[in-house]
Coordinates of C-alpha atoms and ligand atoms in Angstrom, one line a residue:
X1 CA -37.9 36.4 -21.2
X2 CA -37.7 38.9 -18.2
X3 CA -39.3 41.9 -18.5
X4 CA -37.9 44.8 -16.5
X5 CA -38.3 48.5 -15.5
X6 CA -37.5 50.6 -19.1
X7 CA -34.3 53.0 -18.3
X8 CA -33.6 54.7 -21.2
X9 CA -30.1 55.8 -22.3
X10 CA -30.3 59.7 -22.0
X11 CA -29.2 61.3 -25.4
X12 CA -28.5 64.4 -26.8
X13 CA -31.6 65.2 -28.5
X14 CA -31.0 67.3 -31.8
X15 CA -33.2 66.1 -34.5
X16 CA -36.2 67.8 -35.5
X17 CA -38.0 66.8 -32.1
X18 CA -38.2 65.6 -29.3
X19 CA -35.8 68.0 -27.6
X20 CA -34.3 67.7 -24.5
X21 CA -36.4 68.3 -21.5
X22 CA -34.7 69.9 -18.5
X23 CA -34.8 68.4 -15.4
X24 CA -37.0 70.9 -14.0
X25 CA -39.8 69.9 -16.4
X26 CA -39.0 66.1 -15.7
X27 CA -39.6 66.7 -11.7
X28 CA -42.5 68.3 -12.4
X29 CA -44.0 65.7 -14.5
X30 CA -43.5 63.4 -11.5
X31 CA -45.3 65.3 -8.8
X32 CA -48.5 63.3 -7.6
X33 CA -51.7 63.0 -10.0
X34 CA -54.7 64.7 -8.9
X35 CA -58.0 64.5 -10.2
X36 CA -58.7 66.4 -13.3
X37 CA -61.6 68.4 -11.8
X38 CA -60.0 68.7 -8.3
X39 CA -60.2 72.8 -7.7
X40 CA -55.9 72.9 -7.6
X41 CA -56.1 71.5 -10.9
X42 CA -58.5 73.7 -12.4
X43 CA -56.3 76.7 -11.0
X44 CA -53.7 74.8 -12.8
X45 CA -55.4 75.1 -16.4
X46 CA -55.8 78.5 -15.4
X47 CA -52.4 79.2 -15.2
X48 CA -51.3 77.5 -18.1
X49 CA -53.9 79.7 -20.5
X50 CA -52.5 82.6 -19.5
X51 CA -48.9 81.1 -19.8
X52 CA -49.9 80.0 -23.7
X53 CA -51.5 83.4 -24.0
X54 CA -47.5 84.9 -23.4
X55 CA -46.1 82.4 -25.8
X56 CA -48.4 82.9 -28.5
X57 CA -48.6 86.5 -27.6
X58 CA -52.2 86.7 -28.2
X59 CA -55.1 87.9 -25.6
X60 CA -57.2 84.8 -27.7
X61 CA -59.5 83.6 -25.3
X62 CA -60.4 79.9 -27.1
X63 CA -56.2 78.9 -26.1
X64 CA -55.7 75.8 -24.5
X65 CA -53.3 72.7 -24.9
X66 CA -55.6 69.9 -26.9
X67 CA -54.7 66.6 -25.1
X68 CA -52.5 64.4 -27.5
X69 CA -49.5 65.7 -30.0
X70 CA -49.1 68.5 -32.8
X71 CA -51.0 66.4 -35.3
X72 CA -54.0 66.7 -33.4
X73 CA -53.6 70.7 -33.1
X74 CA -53.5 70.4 -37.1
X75 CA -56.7 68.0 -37.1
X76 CA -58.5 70.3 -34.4
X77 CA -58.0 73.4 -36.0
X78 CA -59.2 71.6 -39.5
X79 CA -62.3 70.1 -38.3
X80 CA -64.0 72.6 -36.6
X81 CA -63.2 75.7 -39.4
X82 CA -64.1 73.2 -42.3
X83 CA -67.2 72.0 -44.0
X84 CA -67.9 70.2 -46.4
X85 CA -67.8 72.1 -49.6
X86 CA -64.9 74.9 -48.3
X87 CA -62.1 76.0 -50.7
X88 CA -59.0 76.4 -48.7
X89 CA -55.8 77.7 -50.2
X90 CA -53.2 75.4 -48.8
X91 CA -49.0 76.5 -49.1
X92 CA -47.4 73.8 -49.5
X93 CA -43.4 73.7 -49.3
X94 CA -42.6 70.9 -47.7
X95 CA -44.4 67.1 -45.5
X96 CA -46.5 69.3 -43.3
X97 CA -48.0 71.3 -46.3
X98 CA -48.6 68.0 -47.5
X99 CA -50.1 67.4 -44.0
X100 CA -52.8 70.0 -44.3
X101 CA -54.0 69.3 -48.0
X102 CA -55.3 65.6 -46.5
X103 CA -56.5 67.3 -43.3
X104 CA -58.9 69.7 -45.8
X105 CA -59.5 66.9 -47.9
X106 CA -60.6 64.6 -45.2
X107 CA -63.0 67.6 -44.0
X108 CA -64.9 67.2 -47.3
X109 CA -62.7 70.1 -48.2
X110 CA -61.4 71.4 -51.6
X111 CA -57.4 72.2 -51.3
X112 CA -56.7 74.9 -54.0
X113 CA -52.3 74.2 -53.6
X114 CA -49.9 76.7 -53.8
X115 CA -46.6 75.1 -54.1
X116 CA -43.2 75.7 -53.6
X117 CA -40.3 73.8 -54.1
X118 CA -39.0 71.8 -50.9
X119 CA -35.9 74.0 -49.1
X120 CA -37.6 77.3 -50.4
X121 CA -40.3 79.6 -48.6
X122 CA -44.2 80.2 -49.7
X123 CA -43.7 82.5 -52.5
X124 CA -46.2 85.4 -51.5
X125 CA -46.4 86.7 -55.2
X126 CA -48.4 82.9 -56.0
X127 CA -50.0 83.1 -53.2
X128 CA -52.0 86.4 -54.0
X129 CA -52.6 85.2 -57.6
X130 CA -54.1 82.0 -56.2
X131 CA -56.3 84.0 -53.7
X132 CA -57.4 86.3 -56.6
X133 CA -58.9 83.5 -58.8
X134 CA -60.5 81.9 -55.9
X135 CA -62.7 84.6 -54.7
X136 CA -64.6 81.8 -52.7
X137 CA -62.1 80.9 -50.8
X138 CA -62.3 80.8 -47.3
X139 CA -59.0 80.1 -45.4
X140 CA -55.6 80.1 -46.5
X141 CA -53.5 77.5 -44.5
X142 CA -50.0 77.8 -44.1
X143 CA -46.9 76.2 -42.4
X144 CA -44.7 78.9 -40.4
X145 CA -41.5 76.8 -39.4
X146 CA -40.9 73.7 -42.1
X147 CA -39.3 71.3 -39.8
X148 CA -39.0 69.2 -43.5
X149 CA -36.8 71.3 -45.0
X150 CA -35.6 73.7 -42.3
X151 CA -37.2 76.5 -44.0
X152 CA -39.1 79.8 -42.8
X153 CA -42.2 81.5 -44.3
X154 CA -43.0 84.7 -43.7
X155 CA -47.0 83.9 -42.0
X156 CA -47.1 87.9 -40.7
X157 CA -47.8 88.5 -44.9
X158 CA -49.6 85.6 -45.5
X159 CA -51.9 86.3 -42.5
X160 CA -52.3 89.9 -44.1
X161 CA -53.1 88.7 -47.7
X162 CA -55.6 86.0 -46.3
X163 CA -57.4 89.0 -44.4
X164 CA -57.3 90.9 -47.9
X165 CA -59.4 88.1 -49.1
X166 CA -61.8 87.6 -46.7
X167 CA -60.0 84.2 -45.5
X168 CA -59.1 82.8 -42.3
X169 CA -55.5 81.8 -41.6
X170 CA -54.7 78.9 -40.5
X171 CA -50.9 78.6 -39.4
X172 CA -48.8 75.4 -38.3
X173 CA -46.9 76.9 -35.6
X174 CA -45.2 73.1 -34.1
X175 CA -41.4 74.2 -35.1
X176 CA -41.3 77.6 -34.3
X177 CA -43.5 78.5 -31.3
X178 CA -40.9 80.0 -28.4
X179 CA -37.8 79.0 -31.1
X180 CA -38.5 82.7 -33.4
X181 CA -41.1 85.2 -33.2
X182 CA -44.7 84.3 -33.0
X183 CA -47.0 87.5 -32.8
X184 CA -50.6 85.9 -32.9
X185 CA -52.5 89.2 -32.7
X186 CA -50.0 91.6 -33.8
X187 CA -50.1 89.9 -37.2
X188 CA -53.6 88.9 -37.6
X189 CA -53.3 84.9 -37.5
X190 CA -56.9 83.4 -36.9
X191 CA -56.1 80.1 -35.7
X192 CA -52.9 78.7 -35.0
X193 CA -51.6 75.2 -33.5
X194 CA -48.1 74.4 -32.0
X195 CA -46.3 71.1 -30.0
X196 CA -44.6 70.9 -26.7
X197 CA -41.9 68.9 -27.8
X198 CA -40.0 71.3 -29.9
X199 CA -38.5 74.6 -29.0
X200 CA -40.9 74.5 -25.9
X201 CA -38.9 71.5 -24.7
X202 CA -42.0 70.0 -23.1
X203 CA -42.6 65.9 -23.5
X204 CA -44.7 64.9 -26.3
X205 CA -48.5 64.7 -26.6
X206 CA -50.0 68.0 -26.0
X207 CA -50.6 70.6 -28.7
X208 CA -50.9 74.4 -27.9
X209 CA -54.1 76.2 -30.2
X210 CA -55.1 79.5 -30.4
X211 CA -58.6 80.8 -32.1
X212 CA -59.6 84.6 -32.2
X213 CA -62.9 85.8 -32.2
X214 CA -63.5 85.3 -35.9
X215 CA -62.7 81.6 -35.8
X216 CA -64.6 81.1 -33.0
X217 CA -67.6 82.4 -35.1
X218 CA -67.2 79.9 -37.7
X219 CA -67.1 77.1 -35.4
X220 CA -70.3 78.3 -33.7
X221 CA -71.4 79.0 -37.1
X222 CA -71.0 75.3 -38.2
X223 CA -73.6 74.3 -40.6
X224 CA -72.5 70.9 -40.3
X225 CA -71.2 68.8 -36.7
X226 CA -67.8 68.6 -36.0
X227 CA -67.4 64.9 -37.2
X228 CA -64.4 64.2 -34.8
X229 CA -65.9 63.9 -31.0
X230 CA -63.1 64.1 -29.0
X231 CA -61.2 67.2 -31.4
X232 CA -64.9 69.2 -31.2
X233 CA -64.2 72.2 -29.7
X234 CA -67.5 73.4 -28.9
X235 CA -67.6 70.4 -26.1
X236 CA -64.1 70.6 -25.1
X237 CA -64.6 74.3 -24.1
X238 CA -67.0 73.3 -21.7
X239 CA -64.1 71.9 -19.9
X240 CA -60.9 74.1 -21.3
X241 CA -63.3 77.4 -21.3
X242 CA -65.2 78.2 -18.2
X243 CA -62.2 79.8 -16.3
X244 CA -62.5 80.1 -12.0
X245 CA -62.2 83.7 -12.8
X246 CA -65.5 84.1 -14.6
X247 CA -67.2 81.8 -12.0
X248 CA -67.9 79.0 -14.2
X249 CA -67.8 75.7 -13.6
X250 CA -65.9 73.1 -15.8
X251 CA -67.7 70.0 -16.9
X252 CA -66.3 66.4 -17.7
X253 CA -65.2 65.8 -21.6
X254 CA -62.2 64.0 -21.4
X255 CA -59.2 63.1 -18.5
X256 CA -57.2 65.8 -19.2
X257 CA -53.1 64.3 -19.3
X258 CA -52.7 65.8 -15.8
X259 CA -48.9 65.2 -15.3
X260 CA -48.1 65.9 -18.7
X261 CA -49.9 69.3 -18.1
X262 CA -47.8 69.8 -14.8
X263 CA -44.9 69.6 -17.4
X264 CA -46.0 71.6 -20.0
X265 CA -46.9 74.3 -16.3
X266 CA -43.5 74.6 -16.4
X267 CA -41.8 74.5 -19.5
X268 CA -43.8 77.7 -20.0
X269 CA -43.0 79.0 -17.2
X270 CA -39.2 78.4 -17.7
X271 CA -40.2 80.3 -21.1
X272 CA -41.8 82.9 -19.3
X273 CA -39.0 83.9 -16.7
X274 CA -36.6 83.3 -19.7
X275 CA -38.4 85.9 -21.7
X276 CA -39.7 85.2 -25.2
X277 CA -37.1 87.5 -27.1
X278 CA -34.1 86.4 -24.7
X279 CA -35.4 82.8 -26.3
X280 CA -35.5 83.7 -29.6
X281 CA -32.4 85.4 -29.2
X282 CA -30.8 82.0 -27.9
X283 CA -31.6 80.1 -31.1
X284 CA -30.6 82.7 -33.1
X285 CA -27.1 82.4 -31.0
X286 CA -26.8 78.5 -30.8
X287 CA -27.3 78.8 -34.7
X288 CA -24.8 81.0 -35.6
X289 CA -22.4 79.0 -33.4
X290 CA -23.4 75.5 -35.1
X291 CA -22.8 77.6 -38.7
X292 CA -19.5 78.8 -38.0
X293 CA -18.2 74.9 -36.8
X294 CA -19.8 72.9 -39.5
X295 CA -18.8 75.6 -42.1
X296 CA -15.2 75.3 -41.0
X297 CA -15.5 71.3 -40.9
X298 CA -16.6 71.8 -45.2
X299 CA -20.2 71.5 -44.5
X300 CA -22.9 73.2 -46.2
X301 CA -26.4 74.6 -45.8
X302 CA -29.3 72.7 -47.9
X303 CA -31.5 76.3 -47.7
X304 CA -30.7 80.1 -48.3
X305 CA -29.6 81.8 -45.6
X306 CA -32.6 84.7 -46.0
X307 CA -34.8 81.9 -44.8
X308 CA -33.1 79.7 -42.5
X309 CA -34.9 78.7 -39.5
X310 CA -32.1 78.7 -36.3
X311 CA -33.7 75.6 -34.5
X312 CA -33.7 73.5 -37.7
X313 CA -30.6 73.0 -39.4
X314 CA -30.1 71.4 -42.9
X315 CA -27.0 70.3 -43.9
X316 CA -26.2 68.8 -47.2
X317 CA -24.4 65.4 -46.9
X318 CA -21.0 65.5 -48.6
X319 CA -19.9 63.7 -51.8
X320 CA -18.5 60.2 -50.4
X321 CA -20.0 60.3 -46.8
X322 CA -22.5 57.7 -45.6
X323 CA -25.6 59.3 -44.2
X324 CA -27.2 57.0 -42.4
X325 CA -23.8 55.4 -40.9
X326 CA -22.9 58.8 -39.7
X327 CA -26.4 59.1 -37.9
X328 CA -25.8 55.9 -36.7
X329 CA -22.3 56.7 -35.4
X330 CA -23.5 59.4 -33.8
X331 CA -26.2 57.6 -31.4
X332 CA -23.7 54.5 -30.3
X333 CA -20.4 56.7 -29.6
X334 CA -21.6 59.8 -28.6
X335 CA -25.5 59.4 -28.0
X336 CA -27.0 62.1 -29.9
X337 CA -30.0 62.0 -32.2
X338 CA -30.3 64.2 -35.3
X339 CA -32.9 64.0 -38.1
X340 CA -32.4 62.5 -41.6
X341 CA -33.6 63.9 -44.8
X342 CA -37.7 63.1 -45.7
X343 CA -39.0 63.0 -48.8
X344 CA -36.7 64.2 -51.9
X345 CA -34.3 65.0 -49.0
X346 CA -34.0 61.5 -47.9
X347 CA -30.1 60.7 -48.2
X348 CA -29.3 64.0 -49.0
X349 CA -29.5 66.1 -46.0
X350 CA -29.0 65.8 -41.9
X351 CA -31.7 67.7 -40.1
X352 CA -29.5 69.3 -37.0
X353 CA -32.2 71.0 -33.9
X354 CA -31.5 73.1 -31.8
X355 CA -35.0 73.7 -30.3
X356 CA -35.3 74.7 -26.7
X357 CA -32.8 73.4 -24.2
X358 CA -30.7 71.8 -27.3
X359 CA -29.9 75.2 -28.1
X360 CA -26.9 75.5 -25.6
X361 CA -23.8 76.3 -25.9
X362 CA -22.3 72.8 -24.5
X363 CA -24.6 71.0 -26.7
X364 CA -23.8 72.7 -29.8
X365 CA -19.7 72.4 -29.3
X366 CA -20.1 68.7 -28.5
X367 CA -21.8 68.6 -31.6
X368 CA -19.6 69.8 -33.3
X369 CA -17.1 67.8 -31.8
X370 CA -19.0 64.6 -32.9
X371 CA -19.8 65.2 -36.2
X372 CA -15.6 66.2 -36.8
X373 CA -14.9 62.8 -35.5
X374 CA -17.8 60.9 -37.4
X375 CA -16.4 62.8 -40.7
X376 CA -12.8 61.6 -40.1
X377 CA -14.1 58.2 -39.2
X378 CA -15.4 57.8 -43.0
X379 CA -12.2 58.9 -44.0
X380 CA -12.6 62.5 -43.8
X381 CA -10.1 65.1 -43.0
X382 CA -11.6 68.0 -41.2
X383 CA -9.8 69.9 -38.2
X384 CA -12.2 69.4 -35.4
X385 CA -9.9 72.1 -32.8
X386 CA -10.6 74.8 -35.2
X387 CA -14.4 74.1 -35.9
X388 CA -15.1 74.0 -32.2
X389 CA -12.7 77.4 -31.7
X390 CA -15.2 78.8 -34.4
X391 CA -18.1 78.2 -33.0
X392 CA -16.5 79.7 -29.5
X393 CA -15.9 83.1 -30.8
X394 CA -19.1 83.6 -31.6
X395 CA -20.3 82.7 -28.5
X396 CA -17.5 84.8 -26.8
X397 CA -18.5 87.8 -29.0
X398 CA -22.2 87.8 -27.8
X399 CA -20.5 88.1 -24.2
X400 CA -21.1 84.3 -22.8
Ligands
LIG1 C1 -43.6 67.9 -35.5 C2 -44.5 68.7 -36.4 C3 -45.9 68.4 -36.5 C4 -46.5 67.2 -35.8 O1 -46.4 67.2 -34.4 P1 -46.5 65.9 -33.6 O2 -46.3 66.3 -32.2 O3 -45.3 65.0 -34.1 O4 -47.8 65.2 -33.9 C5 -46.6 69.2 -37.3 N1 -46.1 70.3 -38.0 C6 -44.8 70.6 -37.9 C7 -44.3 71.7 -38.7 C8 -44.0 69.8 -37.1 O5 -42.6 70.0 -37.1

């Protein structure tokens, strides 16, 4: 066999992640690799604090990309404000709740759950009652944008109640960070982890975090080491922390992912000259489009509109269609990707993004396109002119 250079087929990415990277981002992942130490690069790392700073809209100053994807954000922020012994309150609505129960567990942890039922938000009410008998408690963990079940919680309260009860929260911000509103400081959040490849439209393998003051204590705090080496954040902000404003110099921990940072550079800076409320306002757009097409083709939501997130899209599967073959038909003839169901949702439910530069207008009428066609391939009969006209006035009444 002949092995040879690997060109992929570019797709339409709109599953729940990757998204598509723009060609900007892919140019600058390309530019020559420099040393990781080299003085350009440092001013680099620089630049991209303060660009993570705007996205997270916090003046944190422990916020840095940790080098590998949004798992290892979860895992960093885990293992450094564990310890063996803590009772964390974990909300758990969906696979990444899931995701941080085994992350306190594996800390030597005791997860005190809070559950919801998949395809509905952290129910606040429990939440309080679960904080009240656990006085000795000391975080409360929480996952802002479900990417399992397309749903939103509302973290601004959940931060607040956590505070209420002496606890640090912990949010997963992978889905929604630069997709809806993250407000870091204006709502309290104490540690908070997010992924390039979602609404930031970055490549994979780097995951935005975020620590105030108060988690930094606990970490320097620690009764116990970090056990993870290479997720220990009181060595890797030897290299991440000493910025060349404050005359420090940054030591050797690890060889940072230098051309993935380039990209990640400017993906946030496209977020920056974008704005973050014109972005938001985007998704919310792209969304409203993509409802009013696959409504008209007989499609339904799998989650109630009061806490639908815009980049993540549920959609029940009709009665008769073939899930997987429609997925399937959707990659060969018109080379998009979306997401299938996980979990209880597995066969039930598409999972339609529209995270960062998916969430355009062309992408969202082809879409809609495609999925008509698919529909009337099984058999369907759905009026695909209509659907796309649809989702074009909305567009047209927002002025594009
Ligand atoms: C994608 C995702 C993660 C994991 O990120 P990876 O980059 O795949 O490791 C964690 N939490 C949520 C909510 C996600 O959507």
């Amino acid at each position: 066999m002949e092995i040879r250079s690997f060109y992929p087929q570019p797709r339409l990415l709109m599953g729940p992640g990757p998204s598509d990277v723009s060609d900007r981002v892919l140019s600058a992942l390309s530019r020559p690799t420099i040393g990781h130490l080299d003085p350009d690069f440092i001013f680099l790392m620089d630049e991209i604090k303060l660009l993570l700073q705007y996205a997270f809209q916090t003046d944190n100053a422990l916020t840095l990309p940790v080098s590998a994807p949004g798992s290892a954000g979860m895992e960093t922020v885990f293992v450094n404000l564990i310890e063996p012994g803590d009772k964390v309150v974990v909300c758990r609505n969906g696979a990444f709740g899931e995701r941080m129960r085994e992350n306190v567990v594996r800390c030597g942890g005791h997860a005190v759950m809070v559950d919801s039922k998949w395809g509905e938000a952290v129910q606040l009410d429990q939440l309080e009652r679960a904080l009240d008998d656990n006085p000795d408690a000391v975080a409360v963990a929480a996952v802002h944008a479900e990417t399992s079940t397309g749903v939103c919680s509302d973290v601004q309260a959940i931060a607040t109640l956590a505070d209420k009860h002496n606890c640090l929260s912990i949010i997963d911000a992978v889905t929604s960070l630069g997709g809806i509103p993250v407000k870091v400081d204006e709502w309290g959040i104490d540690a908070i982890y997010s992924g390039t490849q979602k609404c930031l439209s970055c490549v994979p393998g780097l995951s935005p975090v975020s620590f105030n003051d108060k988690a930094v204590q606990r970490i320097t705090a620690r009764k116990h080491p970090v056990q993870s080496w290479f997720l220990d954040l009181n060595l890797v902000i030897g290299y991440w922390g000493k910025g060349s404003q404050t005359g420090g110099k940054r030591s050797y921990h690890h060889t940072a992912p230098v051309n993935n940072l380039y990209a990640l550079h400017e993906s946030l800076l496209m977020l920056k000259e974008e704005t973050l409320s014109a972005s938001w306002q985007r998704h919310q757009l792209n969304h409203q489009a993509l409802k009013a097409g696959i409504e008209c083709l007989g499609l339904s939501f799998a989650v109630s509109a009061d806490v639908r997130l815009p980049q993540l899209n549920t959609i029940n599967v009709p009665e008769g269609v073939n899930e997987a073959q429609l997925r399937q038909q959707l990659l060969n003839d018109w080379q998009i990707e979306i997401g299938a169901g996980l979990g209880d949702l597995a066969g039930k439910v598409w999972r339609i993004g529209l995270m960062g530069h998916s969430a355009s207008q062309p992408k969202v009428l082809t879409l809609i396109s495609a999925l008509a066609a698919c529909l009337v391939a099984q058999g369907g009969s759905v009026d695909s002119l209509a659907a796309v006209k649809s989702a074009t006035k909305v567009y047209e009444s927002a002025g594009n």
